[in-house]
Coordinates of C-alpha atoms in Angstrom, one line a residue:
M19 CA 8.6 -11.8 7.0
P20 CA 7.8 -12.5 3.2
L21 CA 9.6 -15.5 1.5
K22 CA 12.6 -14.7 -0.7
Y23 CA 10.6 -15.5 -4.2
Q24 CA 7.7 -12.9 -2.9
Q25 CA 10.5 -10.6 -2.6
V26 CA 12.0 -10.9 -6.1
E27 CA 8.1 -11.1 -7.3
Q28 CA 7.3 -8.0 -5.8
F29 CA 10.5 -6.2 -7.1
L30 CA 10.0 -7.2 -10.7
L31 CA 6.2 -6.5 -10.6
Y32 CA 7.2 -2.9 -9.7
Q33 CA 9.3 -2.6 -12.6
L34 CA 6.8 -4.0 -15.0
K35 CA 4.1 -1.6 -13.8
N36 CA 6.7 1.4 -13.6
G37 CA 7.3 1.0 -17.4
D38 CA 11.0 -0.1 -17.1
F39 CA 10.2 -2.7 -19.8
K40 CA 7.7 -2.3 -22.8
E41 CA 5.4 -5.1 -24.2
G42 CA 7.4 -7.7 -26.1
D43 CA 10.7 -6.6 -24.4
K44 CA 12.9 -9.6 -23.6
F45 CA 13.2 -9.9 -19.7
Y46 CA 15.7 -11.0 -17.3
S47 CA 17.3 -14.4 -17.7
E48 CA 17.4 -16.8 -14.8
A49 CA 21.2 -16.2 -14.6
E50 CA 20.9 -12.3 -14.3
L51 CA 18.1 -12.7 -11.6
K52 CA 20.3 -15.3 -9.4
K53 CA 23.1 -12.7 -9.5
R54 CA 20.9 -9.8 -8.9
F55 CA 19.2 -11.1 -6.0
D56 CA 21.6 -13.6 -5.0
V57 CA 19.1 -16.6 -4.5
S58 CA 18.8 -20.0 -5.8
S59 CA 17.4 -21.0 -9.2
A60 CA 14.4 -22.5 -7.7
T61 CA 13.4 -19.1 -6.0
V62 CA 13.8 -17.2 -9.5
I63 CA 11.7 -19.8 -11.2
K64 CA 8.9 -19.4 -8.6
A65 CA 9.0 -15.6 -9.0
I66 CA 8.9 -15.9 -12.8
N67 CA 6.3 -18.5 -12.7
A68 CA 3.9 -16.4 -10.6
L69 CA 4.2 -13.5 -13.1
V70 CA 3.5 -15.8 -16.0
S71 CA 0.6 -17.1 -14.5
K72 CA -0.8 -13.5 -13.7
G73 CA -0.4 -13.1 -17.7
L74 CA 2.6 -10.4 -17.3
L75 CA 5.3 -12.6 -18.6
V76 CA 5.5 -15.5 -21.5
R77 CA 8.2 -17.9 -22.2
Q78 CA 9.3 -19.0 -25.2
Q79 CA 11.4 -22.2 -25.5
G80 CA 14.8 -21.4 -26.4
K81 CA 14.4 -17.6 -26.7
G82 CA 13.7 -16.7 -23.1
T83 CA 11.1 -14.7 -21.2
F84 CA 9.3 -11.8 -22.5
V85 CA 6.9 -9.0 -21.5
S86 CA 3.5 -10.2 -22.4
R87 CA 1.6 -8.2 -25.4
A88 CA -1.5 -9.3 -24.1
R89 CA -3.6 -7.1 -21.5
R90 CA -6.3 -8.6 -19.2
G91 CA -7.6 -5.3 -18.5
Q92 CA -7.2 -1.6 -19.0
L93 CA -5.0 0.0 -16.2
V94 CA -6.0 3.1 -14.5
K95 CA -4.4 5.4 -12.1
F96 CA -6.0 6.9 -9.4
F97 CA -5.3 10.3 -8.4
D98 CA -6.0 12.1 -5.1
R99 CA -6.2 15.7 -5.9
E100 CA -5.7 18.3 -3.3
K101 CA -7.0 21.7 -2.5
D102 CA -3.7 23.2 -2.5
N103 CA -0.9 21.5 -4.3
D104 CA 1.6 23.7 -3.1
A105 CA 0.8 23.0 0.7
D106 CA 3.3 22.1 3.0
E107 CA 2.4 18.8 4.0
T108 CA 3.6 17.4 7.6
V109 CA 2.4 13.9 9.2
T110 CA 2.4 13.2 12.9
V111 CA 2.1 9.8 14.4
L112 CA -0.3 10.1 17.1
S113 CA -0.2 6.5 18.6
I114 CA 0.7 2.9 18.1
K115 CA -0.6 0.0 19.8
R116 CA -0.8 -4.0 19.4
E117 CA -4.4 -4.7 19.8
S118 CA -6.7 -7.8 18.8
D119 CA -10.2 -6.2 18.1
P120 CA -12.3 -8.8 16.5
R121 CA -13.6 -6.6 13.7
I122 CA -10.2 -5.6 12.3
L123 CA -8.9 -9.3 12.8
A124 CA -11.6 -10.2 10.4
E125 CA -10.6 -7.6 7.9
L126 CA -6.9 -8.9 8.1
K127 CA -8.3 -12.3 7.9
L128 CA -6.8 -13.4 11.4
T129 CA -8.2 -15.4 14.1
A130 CA -9.0 -15.2 17.7
G131 CA -5.7 -14.9 19.7
D132 CA -3.8 -13.2 16.8
S133 CA -3.0 -9.4 16.9
Y134 CA -2.1 -6.6 14.6
Y135 CA -0.4 -3.1 15.1
H136 CA -2.7 -0.1 15.1
I137 CA -1.0 3.2 13.7
I138 CA -3.1 6.2 13.8
R139 CA -1.8 9.0 12.0
L140 CA -2.6 12.6 11.2
R141 CA -1.5 14.3 8.0
R142 CA -1.8 18.1 7.7
A143 CA -1.5 20.6 4.8
N144 CA -0.1 24.1 5.9
T145 CA -1.1 23.3 9.3
V146 CA -4.7 22.4 8.7
P147 CA -5.4 18.8 9.5
V148 CA -6.8 17.2 6.4
Q149 CA -6.8 13.4 6.7
L150 CA -7.0 10.9 9.8
Q151 CA -5.6 7.7 9.2
H152 CA -5.9 4.4 10.9
T153 CA -3.5 1.7 9.8
Y154 CA -3.7 -1.9 10.9
L155 CA -0.5 -3.7 10.0
M156 CA 0.0 -7.5 10.5
A157 CA 2.4 -8.0 13.1
D158 CA 5.2 -9.7 10.9
Y159 CA 5.8 -6.6 9.2
F160 CA 5.8 -4.2 12.1
N161 CA 9.1 -3.0 13.2
P162 CA 9.2 -3.0 17.1
I163 CA 11.7 -0.1 17.0
A164 CA 8.6 2.2 16.5
L165 CA 7.1 1.5 20.1
K166 CA 10.0 3.8 21.2
K167 CA 10.3 5.9 18.4
P168 CA 6.7 6.6 16.9
T169 CA 7.9 8.9 14.2
Y170 CA 9.6 5.8 12.5
Y171 CA 6.3 5.3 10.8
E172 CA 5.7 8.8 9.6
S173 CA 5.8 7.0 6.1
V174 CA 4.4 3.3 6.7
Y175 CA 5.0 2.4 3.0
E176 CA 8.6 3.6 2.9
R177 CA 9.2 1.6 6.3
I178 CA 7.8 -1.7 4.9
R179 CA 9.9 -1.2 1.8
Q180 CA 13.2 -0.7 3.9
D181 CA 12.3 -3.3 6.2
S182 CA 10.8 -5.9 4.1
G183 CA 11.3 -5.3 0.3
I184 CA 7.8 -4.9 -0.3
D185 CA 6.6 -2.2 -2.3
L186 CA 2.9 -1.6 -1.6
F187 CA 2.4 1.2 -4.0
S188 CA 2.6 -1.6 -6.6
T189 CA 0.5 -4.4 -4.7
Q190 CA -2.9 -5.5 -5.3
I191 CA -5.3 -3.6 -3.6
D192 CA -9.4 -3.2 -2.9
E193 CA -10.4 0.3 -1.9
T194 CA -14.0 1.8 -1.2
T195 CA -14.8 5.4 -0.4
A196 CA -17.9 6.6 0.9
I197 CA -19.6 9.7 2.9
A198 CA -19.0 9.3 6.5
F199 CA -21.9 11.5 8.0
P200 CA -21.9 12.2 10.9
V201 CA -18.3 11.7 11.4
P202 CA -17.5 10.1 14.6
A203 CA -16.8 12.5 17.3
A204 CA -12.7 11.5 17.7
E205 CA -12.3 11.9 14.3
R206 CA -14.1 15.0 13.9
E207 CA -12.4 16.6 16.7
L208 CA -8.9 15.8 15.2
L209 CA -9.7 17.1 11.8
Q210 CA -11.3 20.2 13.4
L211 CA -14.5 20.0 11.3
E212 CA -16.6 22.8 12.7
N213 CA -19.6 21.2 13.4
A214 CA -21.6 17.8 13.4
Q215 CA -23.2 18.7 10.1
Q216 CA -19.8 18.4 8.1
P217 CA -19.0 15.3 6.3
A218 CA -15.9 13.5 5.4
A219 CA -14.6 11.0 3.0
F220 CA -14.5 7.7 4.5
I221 CA -11.9 5.4 2.6
R222 CA -11.3 1.7 3.4
R223 CA -8.7 -0.2 1.8
H224 CA -6.8 -3.4 1.9
S225 CA -3.4 -4.3 0.6
Y226 CA -2.6 -7.6 -0.4
L227 CA 0.6 -9.7 -0.9
F228 CA 0.8 -12.2 -3.9
D229 CA -0.5 -15.2 -1.9
D230 CA -3.6 -13.0 -1.0
T231 CA -2.5 -12.3 2.4
V232 CA -3.7 -9.1 3.5
I233 CA -0.8 -7.2 4.9
E234 CA -2.5 -3.9 5.9
Y235 CA -6.1 -2.8 6.4
V236 CA -6.4 1.1 6.2
E237 CA -9.4 3.3 7.4
S238 CA -9.0 7.0 6.7
Y239 CA -11.0 9.9 7.3
K240 CA -10.3 13.2 5.0
R241 CA -12.0 16.6 5.2
W242 CA -14.8 16.8 2.8
D243 CA -13.2 20.2 1.3
Y244 CA -9.7 18.6 0.8
F245 CA -11.3 15.4 -1.2
E246 CA -11.3 15.0 -4.7
I247 CA -10.4 11.8 -7.1
Q248 CA -9.3 12.0 -10.9
I249 CA -9.1 8.8 -12.6
K250 CA -6.4 8.5 -16.0
T251 CA -5.9 5.4 -18.1
V252 CA -2.3 4.4 -18.6

């Protein structure tokens, strides 16, 4: 499980990136954070210092902590546009297994003898299978309830937020997208691609905690006719 200061830091980062505070705004005081999260001064200071080191907050002697006016880079948002925005979407958890494949262990920065949980989910839009997702989740963040109730992980990010207090929508990631051609036979069958000549978008993503620990590694295959990316600055 994440340390308490990491949970506090994750929550504060979410608020900063979600626009709850504007540049130059006065931030929470140490006393406010201690009361809000029921933690010690040391925990609060550690979380705040982490955000200061990232250039998101600045301390002013005798005045308090403020949201930084400086930007270390232009923020952008990626929008995965759908073919049909009004589609009725469903997610099915196909399987959940504990594994220790050396290739995936390397992606998760784990070593031989470690293990992780492999969650396979299929997303449909109006009954059409559009995306097959392999989520490889660190064992420390997996809830064993799902072994008896796979539907528990229909929304992986929502469950992690509820179980661990970590919002993966606001954590650091690296993501690459390529064209898979030919698509592996098992994925092609589940996506109901008509023949081996049809490609798919192949998306790889790592999500990181603030100490650069990889919490999840994801490999997704998405039907070519349902894939489109839009990028906007924020």
